Amino acid sequence: MSSSLLTIAVMLLQYLLQPSLAKPNCASSACGTIRNISSPFRLKHHPKHCGNHELACENNVTSINVNSQKYYVKAINYNNSTIRLVHASIISNDTCSFPKSSAYAFNFTRRAASVFHVHRYATYLYDDREAWPVNFMRCPTPLKNASLFTDITRDCASNSSTHTGYSTYVKVGHMNASEVPQTCGLEVIVMTSWQRFKGLNNNASLAEIHDSLLYGFELNYGWSQTTKWGKIAIWVEFLVS
């Protein structure tokens, strides 16, 4: 590193290590069960400098738009920089209400071990060790051997999310393309951080699948320039690369 870059790095460190990085006129707010909404989040119509991530509050329910999809915010943990989201289309008293579009890993960025070096500009990260895909498959005919899947065809026959004349199956966990039965197609893939699915060795019931979707999935926002240590790591990595 040249002397000029070293000087810049030292100045940045001095700035980032100031006792207070709080923005002026940015009191915390609340919406329903989500208390202490503060940087990097802010409610709609609050000053933009109070947070990069805008939340909406409608009928005391907190929501956020991510990748052009609406999610309800179930929890924000400022200690580990995570936010837990549930797709807005899931209805609590309808076990057959499923999202019509996927919210899977390719919508977000995988949290790698050397995260500062791999995803410098990522907004949200997910940890594939603590989140599992729920795969919804549609088949033109019933599977002869469906022991590896949860058959929800009969239970959800009247649901508009399913297709008349087709069989619908669910598989929890990561799947390879070769594991999808021939003639079947993956319709929707949704992530969940429901801990009961950790180490799951058998098929989940429809009730468990629905509960997992209502629990939602966690994303890490620790990079959104809110943690001064994260800022330091990003800038130092940038300057020495």
mmCIF file of C-alpha atoms in Angstrom:
data_model
loop_
_atom_site.group_PDB
_atom_site.id
_atom_site.type_symbol
_atom_site.label_atom_id
_atom_site.label_comp_id
_atom_site.label_asym_id
_atom_site.label_seq_id
_atom_site.Cartn_x
_atom_site.Cartn_y
_atom_site.Cartn_z
ATOM 1 C CA MET A 1 0.000 0.000 0.000
ATOM 2 C CA SER A 2 1.378 3.415 -0.915
ATOM 3 C CA SER A 3 1.835 6.132 1.717
ATOM 4 C CA SER A 4 -1.091 8.139 0.301
ATOM 5 C CA LEU A 5 -3.451 5.167 0.507
ATOM 6 C CA LEU A 6 -2.227 4.415 4.010
ATOM 7 C CA THR A 7 -3.002 7.995 5.024
ATOM 8 C CA ILE A 8 -6.518 7.699 3.593
ATOM 9 C CA ALA A 9 -7.033 4.405 5.408
ATOM 10 C CA VAL A 10 -5.951 5.923 8.728
ATOM 11 C CA MET A 11 -8.305 8.887 8.240
ATOM 12 C CA LEU A 12 -11.189 6.543 7.464
ATOM 13 C CA LEU A 13 -10.456 4.471 10.546
ATOM 14 C CA GLN A 14 -10.408 7.590 12.710
ATOM 15 C CA TYR A 15 -13.779 8.652 11.319
ATOM 16 C CA LEU A 16 -15.374 5.244 11.665
ATOM 17 C CA LEU A 17 -14.154 4.802 15.229
ATOM 18 C CA GLN A 18 -15.757 8.022 16.442
ATOM 19 C CA PRO A 19 -17.842 7.465 19.595
ATOM 20 C CA SER A 20 -21.080 8.254 17.841
ATOM 21 C CA LEU A 21 -22.115 7.713 14.243
ATOM 22 C CA ALA A 22 -25.769 8.503 14.867
ATOM 23 C CA LYS A 23 -27.599 10.644 12.361
ATOM 24 C CA PRO A 24 -29.331 13.811 13.584
ATOM 25 C CA ASN A 25 -33.097 13.752 14.127
ATOM 26 C CA CYS A 26 -33.338 9.976 13.773
ATOM 27 C CA ALA A 27 -35.300 8.781 16.776
ATOM 28 C CA SER A 28 -36.287 5.120 16.797
ATOM 29 C CA SER A 29 -39.856 4.253 15.837
ATOM 30 C CA ALA A 30 -42.230 1.295 16.128
ATOM 31 C CA CYS A 31 -44.945 -0.510 14.186
ATOM 32 C CA GLY A 32 -47.054 -3.223 15.782
ATOM 33 C CA THR A 33 -44.827 -5.921 17.263
ATOM 34 C CA ILE A 34 -41.673 -4.471 15.707
ATOM 35 C CA ARG A 35 -40.206 -2.115 18.262
ATOM 36 C CA ASN A 36 -37.142 0.109 18.156
ATOM 37 C CA ILE A 37 -36.980 0.520 14.374
ATOM 38 C CA SER A 38 -33.676 2.273 13.805
ATOM 39 C CA SER A 39 -30.742 2.467 11.399
ATOM 40 C CA PRO A 40 -30.279 0.857 8.924
ATOM 41 C CA PHE A 41 -34.091 0.663 8.814
ATOM 42 C CA ARG A 42 -36.582 3.508 8.792
ATOM 43 C CA LEU A 43 -40.307 3.849 8.338
ATOM 44 C CA LYS A 44 -41.709 5.293 5.148
ATOM 45 C CA HIS A 45 -41.707 9.104 5.022
ATOM 46 C CA HIS A 46 -38.927 9.304 7.601
ATOM 47 C CA PRO A 47 -35.759 11.106 6.462
ATOM 48 C CA LYS A 48 -33.694 8.995 4.085
ATOM 49 C CA HIS A 49 -30.506 9.590 6.022
ATOM 50 C CA CYS A 50 -32.035 7.657 8.927
ATOM 51 C CA GLY A 51 -31.702 4.322 7.138
ATOM 52 C CA ASN A 52 -31.080 2.707 3.780
ATOM 53 C CA HIS A 53 -33.915 0.178 4.124
ATOM 54 C CA GLU A 54 -37.461 1.532 4.024
ATOM 55 C CA LEU A 55 -40.213 -0.221 5.978
ATOM 56 C CA ALA A 56 -43.948 0.341 5.599
ATOM 57 C CA CYS A 57 -46.439 0.305 8.465
ATOM 58 C CA GLU A 58 -50.023 -0.586 7.515
ATOM 59 C CA ASN A 59 -52.620 -1.477 10.137
ATOM 60 C CA ASN A 60 -49.808 -1.969 12.656
ATOM 61 C CA VAL A 61 -48.112 -4.531 10.407
ATOM 62 C CA THR A 62 -44.534 -3.896 9.293
ATOM 63 C CA SER A 63 -43.583 -4.820 5.739
ATOM 64 C CA ILE A 64 -40.694 -4.413 3.333
ATOM 65 C CA ASN A 65 -40.225 -4.848 -0.406
ATOM 66 C CA VAL A 66 -37.280 -7.023 -1.385
ATOM 67 C CA ASN A 67 -36.593 -7.999 -4.998
ATOM 68 C CA SER A 68 -39.986 -6.534 -6.003
ATOM 69 C CA GLN A 69 -41.844 -8.778 -3.559
ATOM 70 C CA LYS A 70 -43.683 -7.798 -0.398
ATOM 71 C CA TYR A 71 -42.761 -9.422 2.899
ATOM 72 C CA TYR A 72 -44.000 -8.982 6.438
ATOM 73 C CA VAL A 73 -41.283 -8.266 8.966
ATOM 74 C CA LYS A 74 -41.507 -10.715 11.866
ATOM 75 C CA ALA A 75 -38.358 -9.729 13.736
ATOM 76 C CA ILE A 76 -35.260 -7.551 13.563
ATOM 77 C CA ASN A 77 -32.225 -8.570 15.591
ATOM 78 C CA TYR A 78 -29.733 -5.735 15.847
ATOM 79 C CA ASN A 79 -27.287 -7.903 17.793
ATOM 80 C CA ASN A 80 -26.606 -10.318 14.936
ATOM 81 C CA SER A 81 -27.806 -8.029 12.106
ATOM 82 C CA THR A 82 -30.648 -10.226 10.860
ATOM 83 C CA ILE A 83 -34.194 -9.568 9.707
ATOM 84 C CA ARG A 84 -36.824 -12.333 9.540
ATOM 85 C CA LEU A 85 -39.365 -12.105 6.718
ATOM 86 C CA VAL A 86 -42.578 -13.874 5.718
ATOM 87 C CA HIS A 87 -44.048 -13.653 2.235
ATOM 88 C CA ALA A 88 -47.131 -11.422 2.357
ATOM 89 C CA SER A 89 -49.277 -13.897 0.399
ATOM 90 C CA ILE A 90 -49.169 -16.561 3.134
ATOM 91 C CA ILE A 91 -52.385 -16.669 5.195
ATOM 92 C CA SER A 92 -52.085 -17.833 8.792
ATOM 93 C CA ASN A 93 -55.341 -19.823 8.931
ATOM 94 C CA ASP A 94 -55.014 -21.451 5.502
ATOM 95 C CA THR A 95 -52.512 -24.314 5.412
ATOM 96 C CA CYS A 96 -52.691 -24.334 1.614
ATOM 97 C CA SER A 97 -51.725 -20.708 1.064
ATOM 98 C CA PHE A 98 -48.360 -20.641 -0.679
ATOM 99 C CA PRO A 99 -46.405 -17.901 -2.434
ATOM 100 C CA LYS A 100 -46.958 -17.810 -6.185
ATOM 101 C CA SER A 101 -43.372 -16.778 -6.852
ATOM 102 C CA SER A 102 -40.074 -18.041 -5.537
ATOM 103 C CA ALA A 103 -37.981 -16.463 -2.815
ATOM 104 C CA TYR A 104 -34.951 -18.665 -3.067
ATOM 105 C CA ALA A 105 -31.203 -18.432 -2.772
ATOM 106 C CA PHE A 106 -30.704 -16.981 -6.231
ATOM 107 C CA ASN A 107 -32.720 -13.941 -5.113
ATOM 108 C CA PHE A 108 -30.178 -13.209 -2.425
ATOM 109 C CA THR A 109 -26.456 -13.660 -1.794
ATOM 110 C CA ARG A 110 -24.902 -16.594 0.002
ATOM 111 C CA ARG A 111 -23.077 -15.722 3.179
ATOM 112 C CA ALA A 112 -19.555 -17.044 2.681
ATOM 113 C CA ALA A 113 -16.870 -17.513 5.301
ATOM 114 C CA SER A 114 -14.773 -14.678 3.851
ATOM 115 C CA VAL A 115 -17.815 -12.530 3.323
ATOM 116 C CA PHE A 116 -16.015 -9.167 3.183
ATOM 117 C CA HIS A 117 -13.896 -10.304 0.264
ATOM 118 C CA VAL A 118 -16.638 -11.996 -1.735
ATOM 119 C CA HIS A 119 -19.731 -9.836 -1.486
ATOM 120 C CA ARG A 120 -18.576 -6.260 -1.056
ATOM 121 C CA TYR A 121 -21.755 -4.735 -2.495
ATOM 122 C CA ALA A 122 -24.342 -7.250 -1.261
ATOM 123 C CA THR A 123 -27.440 -5.821 0.404
ATOM 124 C CA TYR A 124 -28.820 -8.971 2.028
ATOM 125 C CA LEU A 125 -27.098 -12.255 2.759
ATOM 126 C CA TYR A 126 -28.488 -15.652 3.701
ATOM 127 C CA ASP A 127 -26.802 -18.507 5.555
ATOM 128 C CA ASP A 128 -27.531 -21.829 3.836
ATOM 129 C CA ARG A 129 -26.582 -23.652 7.039
ATOM 130 C CA GLU A 130 -29.513 -22.051 8.847
ATOM 131 C CA ALA A 131 -32.085 -21.783 6.045
ATOM 132 C CA TRP A 132 -33.726 -24.506 3.979
ATOM 133 C CA PRO A 133 -35.655 -24.426 0.711
ATOM 134 C CA VAL A 134 -39.228 -25.691 0.594
ATOM 135 C CA ASN A 135 -39.705 -27.031 -2.942
ATOM 136 C CA PHE A 136 -43.174 -27.205 -4.508
ATOM 137 C CA MET A 137 -43.432 -29.537 -7.507
ATOM 138 C CA ARG A 138 -46.247 -30.036 -10.002
ATOM 139 C CA CYS A 139 -46.645 -33.322 -11.859
ATOM 140 C CA PRO A 140 -49.128 -34.158 -14.659
ATOM 141 C CA THR A 141 -49.782 -37.610 -13.181
ATOM 142 C CA PRO A 142 -49.433 -39.021 -9.648
ATOM 143 C CA LEU A 143 -45.978 -40.343 -8.796
ATOM 144 C CA LYS A 144 -45.732 -44.114 -8.451
ATOM 145 C CA ASN A 145 -43.102 -43.723 -5.761
ATOM 146 C CA ALA A 146 -43.724 -40.573 -3.755
ATOM 147 C CA SER A 147 -42.121 -41.719 -0.515
ATOM 148 C CA LEU A 148 -39.518 -38.943 -0.678
ATOM 149 C CA PHE A 149 -42.117 -36.197 -1.034
ATOM 150 C CA THR A 150 -45.150 -34.832 0.807
ATOM 151 C CA ASP A 151 -48.257 -35.244 -1.341
ATOM 152 C CA ILE A 152 -50.558 -32.263 -0.782
ATOM 153 C CA THR A 153 -52.770 -32.827 -3.832
ATOM 154 C CA ARG A 154 -55.886 -33.933 -1.991
ATOM 155 C CA ASP A 155 -55.553 -31.563 0.974
ATOM 156 C CA CYS A 156 -55.079 -28.531 -1.269
ATOM 157 C CA ALA A 157 -57.331 -29.514 -4.172
ATOM 158 C CA SER A 158 -59.525 -26.433 -3.747
ATOM 159 C CA ASN A 159 -56.614 -24.040 -3.434
ATOM 160 C CA SER A 160 -56.148 -21.607 -6.293
ATOM 161 C CA SER A 161 -52.374 -22.022 -5.948
ATOM 162 C CA THR A 162 -52.603 -25.597 -7.187
ATOM 163 C CA HIS A 163 -53.540 -26.630 -10.715
ATOM 164 C CA THR A 164 -56.598 -28.769 -11.440
ATOM 165 C CA GLY A 165 -55.661 -32.111 -12.910
ATOM 166 C CA TYR A 166 -52.112 -32.026 -11.578
ATOM 167 C CA SER A 167 -50.521 -33.593 -8.533
ATOM 168 C CA THR A 168 -48.609 -31.359 -6.139
ATOM 169 C CA TYR A 169 -45.716 -32.491 -3.958
ATOM 170 C CA VAL A 170 -43.426 -30.759 -1.486
ATOM 171 C CA LYS A 171 -39.844 -31.548 -0.548
ATOM 172 C CA VAL A 172 -37.963 -29.767 2.222
ATOM 173 C CA GLY A 173 -34.230 -29.347 1.743
ATOM 174 C CA HIS A 174 -31.747 -28.683 -1.021
ATOM 175 C CA MET A 175 -32.489 -30.563 -4.242
ATOM 176 C CA ASN A 176 -30.432 -31.245 -7.330
ATOM 177 C CA ALA A 177 -32.065 -31.093 -10.746
ATOM 178 C CA SER A 178 -31.626 -34.862 -11.045
ATOM 179 C CA GLU A 179 -33.821 -35.365 -7.967
ATOM 180 C CA VAL A 180 -36.870 -33.814 -9.627
ATOM 181 C CA PRO A 181 -38.963 -36.668 -11.079
ATOM 182 C CA GLN A 182 -39.303 -36.771 -14.842
ATOM 183 C CA THR A 183 -42.354 -34.935 -16.227
ATOM 184 C CA CYS A 184 -42.535 -32.895 -12.994
ATOM 185 C CA GLY A 185 -41.531 -29.272 -12.636
ATOM 186 C CA LEU A 186 -40.517 -27.041 -9.760
ATOM 187 C CA GLU A 187 -43.239 -24.444 -9.386
ATOM 188 C CA VAL A 188 -42.142 -22.469 -6.335
ATOM 189 C CA ILE A 189 -39.133 -22.559 -4.009
ATOM 190 C CA VAL A 190 -39.424 -20.733 -0.686
ATOM 191 C CA MET A 191 -36.804 -20.380 2.037
ATOM 192 C CA THR A 192 -37.456 -21.008 5.730
ATOM 193 C CA SER A 193 -35.306 -20.694 8.845
ATOM 194 C CA TRP A 194 -37.656 -22.840 10.954
ATOM 195 C CA GLN A 195 -35.258 -24.768 13.179
ATOM 196 C CA ARG A 196 -37.406 -27.911 13.277
ATOM 197 C CA PHE A 197 -36.304 -28.585 9.713
ATOM 198 C CA LYS A 198 -32.650 -28.665 10.712
ATOM 199 C CA GLY A 199 -31.420 -32.213 10.154
ATOM 200 C CA LEU A 200 -34.845 -33.330 8.907
ATOM 201 C CA ASN A 201 -34.675 -37.009 7.908
ATOM 202 C CA ASN A 202 -38.270 -37.649 6.903
ATOM 203 C CA ASN A 203 -41.094 -35.942 5.071
ATOM 204 C CA ALA A 204 -42.671 -32.909 6.678
ATOM 205 C CA SER A 205 -46.422 -32.773 7.197
ATOM 206 C CA LEU A 206 -48.549 -30.124 5.507
ATOM 207 C CA ALA A 207 -49.067 -28.429 8.885
ATOM 208 C CA GLU A 208 -45.308 -28.319 9.489
ATOM 209 C CA ILE A 209 -44.697 -26.918 6.020
ATOM 210 C CA HIS A 210 -47.234 -24.171 6.630
ATOM 211 C CA ASP A 211 -45.806 -23.397 10.075
ATOM 212 C CA SER A 212 -42.334 -23.105 8.563
ATOM 213 C CA LEU A 213 -43.565 -20.621 5.963
ATOM 214 C CA LEU A 214 -45.302 -18.581 8.661
ATOM 215 C CA TYR A 215 -42.062 -18.518 10.642
ATOM 216 C CA GLY A 216 -40.240 -17.136 7.625
ATOM 217 C CA PHE A 217 -36.566 -16.888 6.832
ATOM 218 C CA GLU A 218 -33.696 -14.798 8.092
ATOM 219 C CA LEU A 219 -31.474 -12.541 6.044
ATOM 220 C CA ASN A 220 -28.317 -10.852 7.223
ATOM 221 C CA TYR A 221 -28.114 -7.133 6.531
ATOM 222 C CA GLY A 222 -24.797 -6.628 8.340
ATOM 223 C CA TRP A 223 -23.173 -5.209 5.340
ATOM 224 C CA SER A 224 -25.459 -2.344 4.651
ATOM 225 C CA GLN A 225 -22.915 0.110 6.014
ATOM 226 C CA THR A 226 -24.388 0.172 9.493
ATOM 227 C CA THR A 227 -21.782 -1.625 11.560
ATOM 228 C CA LYS A 228 -18.631 0.417 11.872
ATOM 229 C CA TRP A 229 -16.536 -2.754 11.972
ATOM 230 C CA GLY A 230 -18.154 -3.860 8.733
ATOM 231 C CA LYS A 231 -17.331 -0.495 7.208
ATOM 232 C CA ILE A 232 -13.735 -0.775 8.309
ATOM 233 C CA ALA A 233 -13.356 -4.255 6.835
ATOM 234 C CA ILE A 234 -14.913 -3.195 3.544
ATOM 235 C CA TRP A 235 -12.769 -0.072 3.169
ATOM 236 C CA VAL A 236 -9.521 -1.729 4.221
ATOM 237 C CA GLU A 237 -10.180 -4.629 1.845
ATOM 238 C CA PHE A 238 -10.894 -2.107 -0.916
ATOM 239 C CA LEU A 239 -7.733 -0.121 -0.315
ATOM 240 C CA VAL A 240 -5.366 -3.082 -0.142
ATOM 241 C CA SER A 241 -6.851 -4.998 -3.072
#
